[in-house]
Every structure is written in C-alpha cells, then in structure tokens.
Short mmCIF file of C-alpha atoms in Angstrom, two decimals:
data_model
loop_
_atom_site.label_atom_id
_atom_site.label_comp_id
_atom_site.label_asym_id
_atom_site.label_seq_id
_atom_site.Cartn_x
_atom_site.Cartn_y
_atom_site.Cartn_z
CA MET K 1 217.58 -67.10 -188.41
CA ASN K 2 214.52 -65.80 -190.29
CA THR K 3 213.96 -62.47 -187.82
CA GLY K 4 210.54 -60.16 -188.54
CA LYS K 5 210.73 -56.40 -188.53
CA VAL K 6 209.32 -53.70 -186.31
CA ASP K 7 208.20 -50.77 -188.22
CA VAL K 8 206.86 -48.12 -186.60
CA LEU K 9 203.69 -45.67 -186.84
CA LEU K 10 203.63 -42.30 -185.45
CA GLY K 11 202.21 -38.29 -185.51
CA LEU K 12 204.18 -35.64 -186.01
CA GLN K 13 201.81 -32.61 -185.03
CA TRP K 14 200.30 -32.55 -181.96
CA GLY K 15 198.12 -35.41 -182.27
CA ASP K 16 194.46 -36.09 -184.22
CA GLU K 17 196.71 -37.08 -187.49
CA GLY K 18 194.92 -39.77 -188.23
CA LYS K 19 196.71 -43.06 -187.08
CA GLY K 20 194.16 -45.04 -186.50
CA LYS K 21 192.62 -45.27 -190.20
CA VAL K 22 196.28 -45.69 -191.07
CA VAL K 23 196.94 -48.36 -188.69
CA ASP K 24 193.83 -50.15 -190.22
CA VAL K 25 194.61 -49.85 -193.56
CA LEU K 26 198.16 -51.23 -192.92
CA THR K 27 197.99 -53.98 -190.35
CA PRO K 28 197.24 -56.67 -193.45
CA GLY K 29 201.29 -56.62 -194.31
CA TYR K 30 201.41 -56.92 -189.99
CA ASP K 31 201.09 -60.04 -188.16
CA VAL K 32 201.30 -57.96 -184.52
CA ILE K 33 199.97 -54.62 -183.94
CA ALA K 34 201.45 -52.76 -181.04
CA ARG K 35 200.50 -49.56 -178.73
CA PHE K 36 203.59 -48.89 -177.26
CA GLN K 37 202.39 -45.39 -174.81
CA GLY K 38 199.55 -43.25 -173.97
CA GLY K 39 196.40 -43.22 -172.04
CA PRO K 40 192.88 -43.42 -172.98
CA ASN K 41 192.66 -39.36 -173.89
CA ALA K 42 194.07 -40.58 -176.66
CA GLY K 43 190.93 -40.99 -179.06
CA HIS K 44 191.68 -43.20 -182.92
CA THR K 45 189.13 -42.94 -185.38
CA LEU K 46 187.78 -45.07 -187.87
CA GLU K 47 185.35 -45.74 -190.40
CA PHE K 48 184.74 -48.14 -193.13
CA GLU K 49 181.93 -49.74 -194.15
CA GLY K 50 179.28 -47.57 -193.01
CA GLU K 51 180.83 -47.79 -189.77
CA LYS K 52 182.86 -45.81 -187.05
CA TYR K 53 184.67 -46.70 -184.51
CA VAL K 54 186.86 -44.31 -181.37
CA LEU K 55 189.68 -46.70 -180.11
CA ARG K 56 191.31 -45.53 -176.82
CA SER K 57 193.89 -48.39 -175.40
CA ILE K 58 193.30 -50.69 -177.94
CA PRO K 59 195.33 -51.08 -180.96
CA SER K 60 193.57 -49.92 -184.04
CA GLY K 61 194.88 -53.27 -185.52
CA ILE K 62 191.85 -55.38 -184.34
CA PHE K 63 189.63 -55.00 -187.09
CA GLN K 64 191.48 -56.59 -189.26
CA GLY K 65 190.45 -60.56 -187.87
CA GLY K 66 194.03 -62.97 -186.93
CA LYS K 67 196.34 -60.04 -186.42
CA VAL K 68 197.43 -60.32 -182.40
CA ASN K 69 196.95 -56.25 -180.69
CA ILE K 70 199.13 -55.78 -177.97
CA ILE K 71 198.57 -52.90 -175.43
CA GLY K 72 202.46 -52.19 -174.17
CA ASN K 73 203.98 -51.84 -170.56
CA GLY K 74 204.61 -48.36 -172.32
CA VAL K 75 200.57 -47.69 -172.10
CA VAL K 76 198.67 -46.51 -168.74
CA LEU K 77 195.07 -48.01 -168.75
CA ALA K 78 191.87 -47.42 -167.00
CA PRO K 79 190.30 -50.26 -165.93
CA ASP K 80 186.83 -49.12 -166.49
CA LEU K 81 187.37 -47.26 -169.55
CA PHE K 82 188.70 -50.13 -171.36
CA MET K 83 186.03 -52.37 -170.04
CA ASP K 84 183.95 -49.83 -171.76
CA GLU K 85 185.31 -49.91 -175.06
CA ALA K 86 186.14 -53.50 -175.46
CA LYS K 87 181.73 -54.09 -174.26
CA ASP K 88 181.19 -51.91 -177.48
CA LEU K 89 184.04 -54.02 -179.73
CA GLU K 90 182.53 -57.39 -178.94
CA LYS K 91 178.81 -55.88 -179.52
CA SER K 92 179.87 -54.92 -182.85
CA GLY K 93 180.71 -58.30 -183.98
CA HIS K 94 184.69 -57.88 -182.90
CA GLU K 95 186.05 -61.14 -181.10
CA LEU K 96 188.80 -59.62 -179.02
CA LYS K 97 190.01 -62.66 -175.95
CA ASN K 98 192.29 -64.45 -177.67
CA ARG K 99 193.48 -61.65 -180.24
CA LEU K 100 194.25 -59.27 -177.39
CA HIS K 101 196.66 -59.22 -175.09
CA ILE K 102 198.05 -56.50 -172.39
CA SER K 103 201.22 -56.01 -171.07
CA ARG K 104 201.72 -57.43 -167.37
CA LYS K 105 203.70 -54.04 -166.28
CA ALA K 106 201.35 -51.78 -168.15
CA HIS K 107 199.77 -49.11 -165.10
CA LEU K 108 197.15 -48.56 -164.02
CA ILE K 109 194.74 -45.13 -163.98
CA MET K 110 193.23 -45.40 -160.48
CA PRO K 111 190.08 -43.14 -159.95
CA THR K 112 192.53 -41.08 -157.60
CA HIS K 113 194.49 -40.54 -159.74
CA ARG K 114 191.67 -38.71 -161.95
CA LEU K 115 190.84 -36.53 -159.08
CA LEU K 116 194.51 -36.01 -158.62
CA ASP K 117 194.54 -34.75 -162.35
CA ALA K 118 191.33 -32.43 -162.09
CA ALA K 119 193.14 -30.58 -158.33
CA TYR K 120 196.46 -30.15 -159.97
CA GLU K 121 195.02 -28.68 -162.88
CA ALA K 122 192.97 -26.75 -160.27
CA ALA K 123 195.87 -25.11 -158.99
CA LYS K 124 197.49 -24.66 -162.07
CA GLY K 125 195.37 -21.67 -161.86
CA LYS K 126 195.85 -19.46 -165.58
CA SER K 127 198.74 -21.55 -166.28
CA LYS K 128 196.87 -24.74 -166.93
CA VAL K 129 197.63 -27.22 -169.11
CA GLY K 130 194.79 -28.08 -170.42
CA THR K 131 194.81 -31.46 -169.87
CA THR K 132 191.67 -34.23 -170.17
CA GLY K 133 191.33 -34.83 -166.97
CA LYS K 134 191.32 -38.76 -167.49
CA GLY K 135 194.37 -38.98 -164.84
CA ILE K 136 197.20 -39.49 -167.20
CA GLY K 137 199.56 -36.99 -166.39
CA PRO K 138 199.29 -38.57 -162.11
CA THR K 139 199.65 -41.85 -163.46
CA TYR K 140 203.04 -41.74 -165.43
CA THR K 141 204.06 -39.26 -161.93
CA ASP K 142 203.27 -42.32 -160.12
CA LYS K 143 205.54 -44.97 -162.84
CA VAL K 144 208.25 -42.55 -162.33
CA SER K 145 208.00 -42.00 -158.90
CA ARG K 146 208.10 -45.91 -158.03
CA THR K 147 205.01 -45.82 -156.29
CA GLY K 148 202.99 -47.31 -159.27
CA LEU K 149 200.03 -49.48 -159.60
CA ARG K 150 200.81 -52.42 -162.80
CA VAL K 151 197.44 -54.82 -164.28
CA GLY K 152 200.64 -57.83 -162.84
CA ASP K 153 199.98 -56.46 -159.45
CA ILE K 154 195.75 -57.55 -159.58
CA PHE K 155 196.89 -61.31 -159.25
CA ASP K 156 198.65 -60.62 -156.12
CA ASN K 157 197.34 -59.22 -153.05
CA PHE K 158 195.80 -56.61 -155.09
CA GLN K 159 193.08 -54.98 -152.77
CA GLU K 160 195.84 -54.28 -149.78
CA LYS K 161 198.04 -52.50 -152.90
CA TYR K 162 195.20 -50.58 -153.95
CA ALA K 163 193.99 -49.58 -150.50
CA ALA K 164 197.60 -48.12 -149.94
CA HIS K 165 197.67 -46.35 -153.08
CA LYS K 166 194.20 -44.86 -152.91
CA ALA K 167 194.80 -43.79 -148.89
CA ARG K 168 198.72 -42.03 -150.38
CA HIS K 169 196.48 -39.94 -153.34
CA GLU K 170 194.26 -39.32 -150.65
CA ALA K 171 196.56 -38.05 -148.34
CA VAL K 172 197.44 -35.27 -151.80
CA LEU K 173 194.27 -34.51 -152.18
CA ARG K 174 193.65 -33.35 -148.77
CA SER K 175 196.78 -31.13 -148.76
CA LEU K 176 195.32 -29.87 -152.24
CA ASN K 177 192.12 -28.87 -150.38
CA PHE K 178 190.47 -30.82 -152.30
CA THR K 179 187.89 -32.88 -150.69
CA ASP K 180 184.54 -32.46 -152.49
CA TYR K 181 184.29 -36.27 -154.30
CA ASP K 182 182.24 -38.68 -154.00
CA ILE K 183 183.99 -41.32 -155.98
CA ALA K 184 181.93 -44.33 -154.42
CA GLU K 185 180.22 -45.22 -158.17
CA VAL K 186 183.26 -45.17 -159.83
CA GLU K 187 184.96 -47.32 -157.69
CA ARG K 188 182.98 -49.78 -158.32
CA LYS K 189 182.58 -50.26 -161.75
CA TRP K 190 186.66 -49.65 -161.98
CA MET K 191 187.32 -52.84 -159.56
CA GLU K 192 184.85 -54.41 -162.40
CA GLY K 193 186.64 -53.82 -165.14
CA ILE K 194 189.58 -54.85 -162.57
CA GLU K 195 187.67 -58.29 -163.02
CA TYR K 196 186.41 -57.87 -166.74
CA MET K 197 190.80 -57.77 -167.83
CA LYS K 198 190.82 -61.25 -166.21
CA GLN K 199 189.62 -62.78 -169.12
CA PHE K 200 192.38 -61.56 -171.77
CA GLN K 201 195.32 -63.00 -172.02
CA ILE K 202 198.14 -61.09 -169.18
CA VAL K 203 201.80 -61.23 -171.13
CA ASP K 204 205.46 -59.90 -170.35
CA SER K 205 204.40 -58.13 -173.80
CA GLU K 206 208.56 -57.98 -174.38
CA HIS K 207 209.65 -61.69 -174.14
CA GLU K 208 206.33 -62.31 -176.72
CA ILE K 209 207.53 -59.23 -179.11
CA ASN K 210 210.89 -60.36 -178.86
CA ALA K 211 210.09 -64.41 -179.51
CA MET K 212 207.47 -63.34 -182.53
CA LEU K 213 210.19 -61.38 -184.41
CA ARG K 214 212.68 -64.21 -184.06
CA SER K 215 210.10 -66.90 -185.38
CA GLY K 216 210.01 -64.45 -188.26
CA LYS K 217 206.63 -62.40 -187.66
CA SER K 218 206.22 -58.54 -188.31
CA VAL K 219 205.00 -56.13 -186.26
CA LEU K 220 203.91 -52.46 -186.24
CA CYS K 221 203.31 -50.02 -183.61
CA GLU K 222 201.13 -47.55 -183.37
CA GLY K 223 201.62 -44.30 -181.22
CA ALA K 224 199.52 -42.02 -179.36
CA GLN K 225 199.13 -38.22 -179.51
CA GLY K 226 202.22 -36.27 -181.94
CA THR K 227 205.75 -35.15 -181.68
CA MET K 228 205.17 -32.17 -180.17
CA LEU K 229 203.36 -33.84 -177.64
CA ASP K 230 206.21 -35.20 -176.41
CA VAL K 231 207.84 -35.22 -173.13
CA ASP K 232 210.63 -34.23 -173.96
CA PHE K 233 210.64 -32.93 -177.03
CA GLY K 234 207.28 -31.41 -178.13
CA SER K 235 206.35 -27.65 -176.72
CA TYR K 236 207.02 -28.80 -172.65
CA PRO K 237 205.15 -27.82 -170.51
CA PHE K 238 202.06 -28.30 -172.81
CA VAL K 239 202.79 -32.08 -173.55
CA THR K 240 201.27 -35.50 -172.33
CA SER K 241 202.75 -37.55 -169.76
CA SER K 242 204.99 -39.83 -172.13
CA ASN K 243 207.23 -40.53 -174.74
CA THR K 244 205.48 -40.21 -178.16
CA ILE K 245 208.89 -40.82 -180.65
CA CYS K 246 210.08 -42.92 -182.21
CA ALA K 247 211.97 -44.76 -178.94
CA GLY K 248 209.32 -43.99 -177.38
CA ALA K 249 208.73 -48.05 -179.09
CA CYS K 250 211.60 -49.29 -177.63
CA THR K 251 210.65 -48.13 -174.17
CA GLY K 252 207.15 -49.03 -174.49
CA LEU K 253 207.37 -52.81 -175.54
CA GLY K 254 210.77 -53.68 -175.08
CA ILE K 255 212.15 -53.79 -178.27
CA GLY K 256 216.11 -53.61 -179.35
CA PRO K 257 216.92 -50.03 -181.09
CA ASN K 258 218.12 -52.65 -184.03
CA LYS K 259 214.62 -53.99 -184.96
CA ILE K 260 213.38 -50.69 -185.75
CA GLY K 261 213.00 -50.75 -190.04
CA GLU K 262 210.19 -48.25 -191.63
CA VAL K 263 208.95 -45.55 -189.36
CA TYR K 264 205.70 -43.80 -190.81
CA GLY K 265 205.08 -40.36 -189.85
CA ILE K 266 202.07 -39.17 -189.96
CA MET K 267 200.70 -35.31 -190.44
CA LYS K 268 197.63 -33.32 -191.75
CA ALA K 269 197.60 -30.96 -194.89
CA TYR K 270 197.26 -28.49 -191.83
CA CYS K 271 197.74 -28.41 -188.34
CA THR K 272 195.47 -28.59 -185.33
CA ARG K 273 196.09 -27.77 -181.96
CA VAL K 274 193.60 -28.67 -178.60
CA GLY K 275 194.01 -27.50 -175.69
CA ALA K 276 196.23 -25.21 -174.45
CA GLY K 277 200.36 -24.22 -175.46
CA PRO K 278 201.66 -22.70 -178.54
CA PHE K 279 200.56 -22.94 -181.73
CA PRO K 280 202.83 -20.83 -184.23
CA THR K 281 200.00 -21.07 -187.55
CA GLU K 282 197.18 -21.11 -185.37
CA LEU K 283 194.58 -18.91 -187.50
CA PHE K 284 191.95 -17.45 -185.37
CA ASP K 285 190.13 -15.80 -188.66
CA ALA K 286 187.11 -16.95 -190.91
CA THR K 287 190.03 -19.30 -192.99
CA GLY K 288 190.86 -21.68 -189.38
CA ASP K 289 187.15 -21.84 -189.04
CA ARG K 290 186.05 -23.11 -192.53
CA ILE K 291 189.31 -25.57 -192.17
CA ARG K 292 188.08 -27.23 -188.98
CA ALA K 293 184.39 -27.12 -190.34
CA LEU K 294 185.43 -28.99 -193.36
CA GLY K 295 187.79 -30.66 -191.09
CA HIS K 296 185.34 -31.79 -188.17
CA GLU K 297 187.68 -31.48 -186.55
CA TYR K 298 186.82 -31.87 -182.80
CA GLY K 299 188.03 -34.16 -180.16
CA ALA K 300 187.15 -37.93 -181.31
CA VAL K 301 187.26 -38.90 -177.17
CA THR K 302 186.50 -35.49 -175.49
CA GLY K 303 184.15 -33.75 -178.19
CA ARG K 304 186.92 -30.18 -177.30
CA GLU K 305 186.78 -27.65 -180.14
CA ARG K 306 190.23 -28.29 -181.94
CA ARG K 307 192.86 -24.80 -183.08
CA CYS K 308 193.31 -24.71 -186.58
CA GLY K 309 196.46 -23.64 -188.71
CA TRP K 310 198.35 -24.13 -192.00
CA ILE K 311 201.11 -26.63 -191.94
CA ASP K 312 203.79 -25.53 -189.78
CA LEU K 313 207.36 -26.96 -191.81
CA VAL K 314 209.60 -25.70 -189.26
CA ALA K 315 208.00 -28.44 -186.09
CA LEU K 316 207.63 -30.82 -189.31
CA ARG K 317 211.02 -31.07 -189.91
CA TYR K 318 212.34 -31.14 -186.52
CA ALA K 319 209.67 -34.43 -185.41
CA ILE K 320 211.05 -36.13 -188.66
CA MET K 321 214.80 -35.68 -187.36
CA VAL K 322 213.77 -36.24 -183.87
CA ASN K 323 212.00 -39.95 -185.31
CA GLY K 324 213.90 -40.56 -188.35
CA VAL K 325 211.61 -40.86 -190.26
CA THR K 326 211.62 -43.08 -193.37
CA GLN K 327 208.13 -42.50 -195.15
CA LEU K 328 205.91 -39.45 -195.29
CA ILE K 329 201.74 -40.15 -194.53
CA MET K 330 199.59 -36.82 -195.23
CA MET K 331 195.96 -36.79 -194.11
CA LYS K 332 193.03 -34.97 -194.82
CA SER K 333 194.37 -33.38 -198.09
CA ASP K 334 190.27 -33.41 -199.18
CA VAL K 335 189.81 -30.66 -196.60
CA LEU K 336 191.28 -27.90 -198.91
CA ASP K 337 190.10 -29.23 -201.89
CA ASP K 338 188.22 -26.13 -202.35
CA PHE K 339 190.88 -23.35 -200.95
CA ASP K 340 191.98 -21.11 -203.84
CA THR K 341 195.36 -20.65 -201.91
CA ILE K 342 197.58 -22.85 -199.29
CA LYS K 343 199.53 -21.66 -197.45
CA ALA K 344 202.49 -23.47 -195.81
CA CYS K 345 205.30 -22.14 -192.77
CA VAL K 346 209.23 -22.30 -193.85
CA ALA K 347 210.61 -20.95 -191.53
CA TYR K 348 209.93 -18.55 -188.31
CA LYS K 349 210.76 -15.54 -187.05
CA GLN K 350 211.94 -15.16 -183.05
CA ASN K 351 212.45 -11.32 -182.17
CA GLY K 352 213.45 -10.36 -185.65
CA GLN K 353 215.52 -12.73 -186.64
CA LEU K 354 214.96 -15.66 -189.45
CA ILE K 355 215.64 -19.25 -188.14
CA ASP K 356 214.30 -22.24 -189.83
CA TYR K 357 214.82 -24.51 -186.60
CA PHE K 358 212.43 -25.72 -183.78
CA PRO K 359 213.82 -23.73 -181.47
CA TYR K 360 213.62 -24.22 -177.35
CA SER K 361 210.63 -22.27 -176.86
CA ILE K 362 208.13 -21.02 -178.66
CA ASP K 363 206.33 -18.61 -176.47
CA GLN K 364 206.54 -15.93 -177.20
CA GLY K 365 208.41 -13.84 -180.06
CA ILE K 366 207.43 -16.64 -182.80
CA GLU K 367 206.33 -15.33 -186.19
CA PRO K 368 205.35 -17.36 -188.87
CA VAL K 369 206.75 -16.95 -192.37
CA TYR K 370 205.06 -18.28 -195.16
CA GLU K 371 204.61 -19.99 -198.89
CA GLU K 372 201.51 -19.80 -200.78
CA LEU K 373 201.04 -21.69 -203.19
CA PRO K 374 197.91 -22.02 -205.54
CA GLY K 375 194.85 -24.36 -204.51
CA TRP K 376 193.15 -27.38 -206.32
CA LYS K 377 190.13 -26.42 -205.98
CA THR K 378 189.46 -30.19 -207.17
CA ASP K 379 187.15 -32.39 -205.32
CA MET K 380 189.34 -35.53 -205.10
CA THR K 381 187.67 -37.33 -202.00
CA ARG K 382 186.39 -40.00 -205.03
CA PHE K 383 189.24 -40.62 -206.63
CA THR K 384 191.21 -43.95 -206.87
CA SER K 385 194.73 -43.34 -208.06
CA GLU K 386 197.52 -40.59 -207.63
CA GLU K 387 197.08 -40.23 -211.75
CA GLN K 388 193.66 -38.58 -210.73
CA PHE K 389 195.66 -35.41 -208.31
CA PRO K 390 195.10 -31.71 -209.93
CA GLN K 391 198.42 -30.58 -211.11
CA ALA K 392 198.55 -27.76 -208.16
CA PHE K 393 198.27 -30.75 -206.14
CA CYS K 394 201.58 -32.46 -207.41
CA ASN K 395 203.12 -29.41 -207.05
CA TYR K 396 202.02 -29.03 -203.81
CA ILE K 397 203.20 -32.51 -202.95
CA SER K 398 206.32 -31.59 -204.39
CA PHE K 399 207.13 -29.34 -203.02
CA LEU K 400 206.36 -30.34 -199.40
CA GLU K 401 209.16 -33.18 -200.14
CA GLN K 402 211.22 -30.92 -201.17
CA GLN K 403 211.11 -28.92 -197.55
CA LEU K 404 210.51 -31.80 -195.75
CA GLU K 405 213.38 -33.84 -197.44
CA THR K 406 211.75 -37.08 -197.06
CA PRO K 407 209.04 -39.04 -199.85
CA ILE K 408 204.93 -38.75 -199.47
CA ARG K 409 204.07 -42.30 -199.47
CA ILE K 410 200.51 -42.53 -198.62
CA ILE K 411 197.76 -39.72 -199.36
CA SER K 412 194.73 -39.43 -197.72
CA ILE K 413 191.40 -37.98 -199.09
CA GLY K 414 188.58 -38.55 -196.75
CA PRO K 415 187.46 -40.35 -193.62
CA ASP K 416 186.75 -44.27 -195.05
CA ARG K 417 189.55 -46.65 -195.20
CA ALA K 418 188.98 -46.81 -199.06
CA GLN K 419 189.61 -43.35 -199.56
CA THR K 420 193.41 -44.27 -199.11
CA ILE K 421 195.98 -42.91 -201.71
CA VAL K 422 198.89 -45.25 -201.61
CA ARG K 423 201.88 -43.86 -203.99
CA LYS K 424 203.68 -45.78 -206.62
#
C-alpha cells in the first residue's frame, strides 16, 4: 500500500515564532494542511505579493490552491470569529468552501466562555495568567469536564443544548459576582456564525485524514502557540490550555504516532513572550526595546507588546527533546542584522548552582549564563542563497546547531514568503 506521510510543524518557544509563514512556504509539498490545537488567540501572520494576512483558526495552507485544509478536533472554534476570518479571505479572492473542512469533534467557544475567562482572571487578582480573553481556557475546561458543546451538536437539537450550557455558565458567573454584562449582540452574531459554518464540510477528521494517508497523500500538521506554553511541559501555570507539542498532533487529529515523520521546530534568532509568566532571558533595557522595534513584536491578533530577550538554548534543548524535533527553522534572523554582539543563553544559574537542563520551575532564582558571539553587521534581507551569508552569521548558525544537536534547515530573513532560504 502506498501510504502517505505526516510531518508536524510547531513552535519551540513561547509562541509567535512565525509558523504561519513557514506553513505557507512548505504547503506546495503537501496535499493536506491540518491545524491540531489552540483557538483564535493564535494569530499566524503571512505576507506575500504586497498583502498581509492574519489567520486565527484557519490553517495557513489556505492560500495555496488545491490543498485541503482541516480544522482538527483539538481546536476550539469561535463561530463568530471564524465567520469574520473566512469572509475576509473570501473578499480577498481566496475560495474556501470546497477546501476547508471542520472536524465534527472540535469544541465551540460560546459567548459565555469569554465572560468566564474575564471573571476567572479578575478573581485571580495579582496572580493573573494574562489570557487574551477569547474564552479558550474555559472552553477546554468544559471539554475535559465532559460538559462541552461541539461542532457536531449544531445539527442535533442545538438550541436546547446551547441554552442548557449557557444557563450553567451564567450560574457560575453569578457565583463569581460577575453579572454586569450584556451579550445579546455578541450572541446574535455568534448564532449567525453557526449558520455560516454549515456551508463548509463538517467531517469526522480522524477518518478523513487516515483515509487520505492510505491513499498516499501527505499531511502537514500546523501547531499554534509554542512548546513553552504547553499545558503539561510549559512554564505552568502561565501556559495555554492545550498540548502544543508534537503529541498534540496525534490527539488533535486522530493520527497514530507511527505515522509521524519529520518534526519541524520553529524558533526565532532571539526570544519573545506575551503576557505574564517567567522569561529568563528577558531584556529590560534599550537592547530589548530595539529588538521589539526592529522585529515589530506586537501581537497579530491582540496588538499586545511582546517581551523580548536573547535566545534561550536551555529552553530550546528541552523543547527539541519533548517534541522529537528533526529539523530546525530559524525566523527573524534579519532582526539582529545590525547588532555588534549577539548573546545566547547556554545554561542557568539556579540558587548559585549551574544547570544545563530546564527545571521544574523557572519562576525565581534563575540567572541566565550567556555566551557572546560577534554580530554580522550586514543587511541580509535581499539575500537569495546561503552562499551570501556573512561568515559571522554562518558561525552563529554553526554555534546553534552544535548547542542544539539539530540541523537548521530553513532560515527566514524577512516577513515575505520570498525572504526564505532553504539550506542545502
């Protein structure tokens, strides 16, 4: 039997690594692009032919004609936001109806989930996680407590099911003294989104993907957020509510682990983080501000300012390990083009002791240990091949490959699709 392959592409840091652009670049080599977890807080930005697009729930393979794009069962979907996103794509000339499939088992983010998100954050006081307020955490909470509402429910006595879920949420909101809200308009648009979704192919995605594999087709699984936000292996509790690691592709799409081939791990040439939580290499000085400005480090969906710091090789080695990464992809190398010196964290000092592994907690007592490398002081944004790279940048790549024991196969030197160099 000519069985197809499954490759997985995911972020290795705290998200925002540039996964959308890379999925778009790799899509021509695959028949199917499938998103396996996360919700509409994850904005994947793509730029090509002078246009900029931000995808929140729709897989980043949607711009390449003829490819099937699947929203998997591990995703949580907000019908109103999905409708806005899909309509914007259709207006810009990208046909979706025959190419975008939605898993029947994906859970729905209700308007009251967003209220619960706000209420839970308010109740935490100074211990806020810094959520985007999109209702993602409460939706995953309902999922694991077996009280969720799924896409497949929209075809079976839906209004009654919706009313029961809403009533349960409102009882919780009253218990939290969170009663000053009016969701009538949001709810109206949400229901409009439910009707809009019905025009797409609602599928049992686990059966569909495995049937495609049996027929010899290839699948690229697209992750959202990043490894250090994984609910099990990230910097808990400052994490997202799903498994962002490679194993999440199996549970979020119904793919057996023996089907997975290449695991592409995406990282920036430096590091960023959004929201609250520990960040060992964070820079609070002019250098951090400069990286933010040069890298345009603001959330694609939220507009939130990203915290910036030097690359953390301790966290990256950990991320490579738990994902089984086979190839690295380095983004935003051009952001460091004009720095005299580049730093890389190679170890931590924790309570005076040198450690080279990622510990149980990085909340406090962590001091990064840096190695310094000379910068390349060259504008690389117009380069078209690795032969043009300055020696200092080649040395930086070699240093990272040695430290991470994994090859760097693709290097991004700008936001556009064309500013991508695949190494030989």
